[in-house]
C-alpha positions as a LaTeX table, in Angstrom:
\begin{tabular}{lrrr}
\hline
Residue & $x$ (\AA) & $y$ (\AA) & $z$ (\AA) \\
\hline
Met1 & $-8.26$ & $-21.58$ & 41.22 \\
Asp2 & $-9.80$ & $-21.61$ & 37.76 \\
Ala3 & $-8.69$ & $-19.15$ & 35.12 \\
Asn4 & $-11.04$ & $-18.25$ & 32.28 \\
Val5 & $-8.59$ & $-18.72$ & 29.45 \\
His6 & $-9.83$ & $-19.33$ & 25.93 \\
Ala7 & $-6.90$ & $-20.41$ & 23.80 \\
Asn8 & $-7.38$ & $-19.77$ & 20.11 \\
Asp9 & $-5.48$ & $-21.49$ & 17.38 \\
Pro10 & $-3.38$ & $-18.75$ & 15.67 \\
Arg11 & $-3.67$ & $-20.61$ & 12.35 \\
Lys12 & $-7.38$ & $-19.79$ & 12.12 \\
His13 & $-6.76$ & $-16.13$ & 11.16 \\
Val14 & $-10.14$ & $-15.13$ & 12.54 \\
Asn15 & $-9.64$ & $-11.37$ & 12.13 \\
Glu16 & $-7.91$ & $-11.51$ & 8.78 \\
Glu17 & $-9.85$ & $-10.02$ & 5.88 \\
Pro18 & $-9.51$ & $-11.67$ & 2.48 \\
Arg19 & $-7.47$ & $-9.33$ & 0.32 \\
Asn20 & $-5.55$ & $-9.60$ & $-2.89$ \\
Asp21 & $-2.01$ & $-8.65$ & $-1.91$ \\
Leu22 & $-0.72$ & $-8.71$ & $-5.48$ \\
Met23 & $-3.35$ & $-6.21$ & $-6.64$ \\
Asp24 & $-2.57$ & $-3.99$ & $-3.61$ \\
Leu25 & 1.10 & $-4.09$ & $-4.58$ \\
Met26 & 0.37 & $-3.34$ & $-8.24$ \\
Asn27 & $-1.96$ & $-0.46$ & $-7.35$ \\
Gly28 & 0.62 & 1.04 & $-5.01$ \\
Phe29 & 3.44 & 0.69 & $-7.53$ \\
Gly30 & 1.31 & 2.10 & $-10.36$ \\
Gly31 & 0.06 & 4.98 & $-8.24$ \\
Met32 & 3.57 & 5.92 & $-7.15$ \\
Ala33 & 4.87 & 5.67 & $-10.74$ \\
Leu34 & 2.03 & 7.89 & $-11.95$ \\
Phe35 & 2.70 & 10.42 & $-9.19$ \\
Met36 & 6.43 & 10.52 & $-10.02$ \\
Thr37 & 5.69 & 10.92 & $-13.75$ \\
Val38 & 3.36 & 13.85 & $-13.11$ \\
Leu39 & 5.87 & 15.39 & $-10.70$ \\
Phe40 & 8.64 & 15.01 & $-13.28$ \\
Ala41 & 6.52 & 16.65 & $-15.99$ \\
Val42 & 5.64 & 19.58 & $-13.71$ \\
Met43 & 9.29 & 20.08 & $-12.78$ \\
Val44 & 10.33 & 20.06 & $-16.46$ \\
Ile45 & 7.65 & 22.64 & $-17.28$ \\
Ile46 & 8.76 & 24.83 & $-14.36$ \\
Lys47 & 12.38 & 24.55 & $-15.52$ \\
Phe48 & 11.48 & 25.71 & $-19.04$ \\
Val49 & 9.35 & 28.58 & $-17.73$ \\
Ile50 & 12.10 & 29.80 & $-15.41$ \\
Ser51 & 14.94 & 29.50 & $-17.94$ \\
Gly52 & 12.61 & 31.01 & $-20.54$ \\
\hline
\end{tabular}
């Protein structure tokens, strides 16, 4: 009984794409900060228009 088993070394990371994790983190943090700043500005403008 012969099983066709091809054991791969998990340390090879064959399917892993080379990425810059620090830049991904910085882009995500910057994008979220920008989104929150724009949202804050819009809410302040809406508050002033409503309280008018």
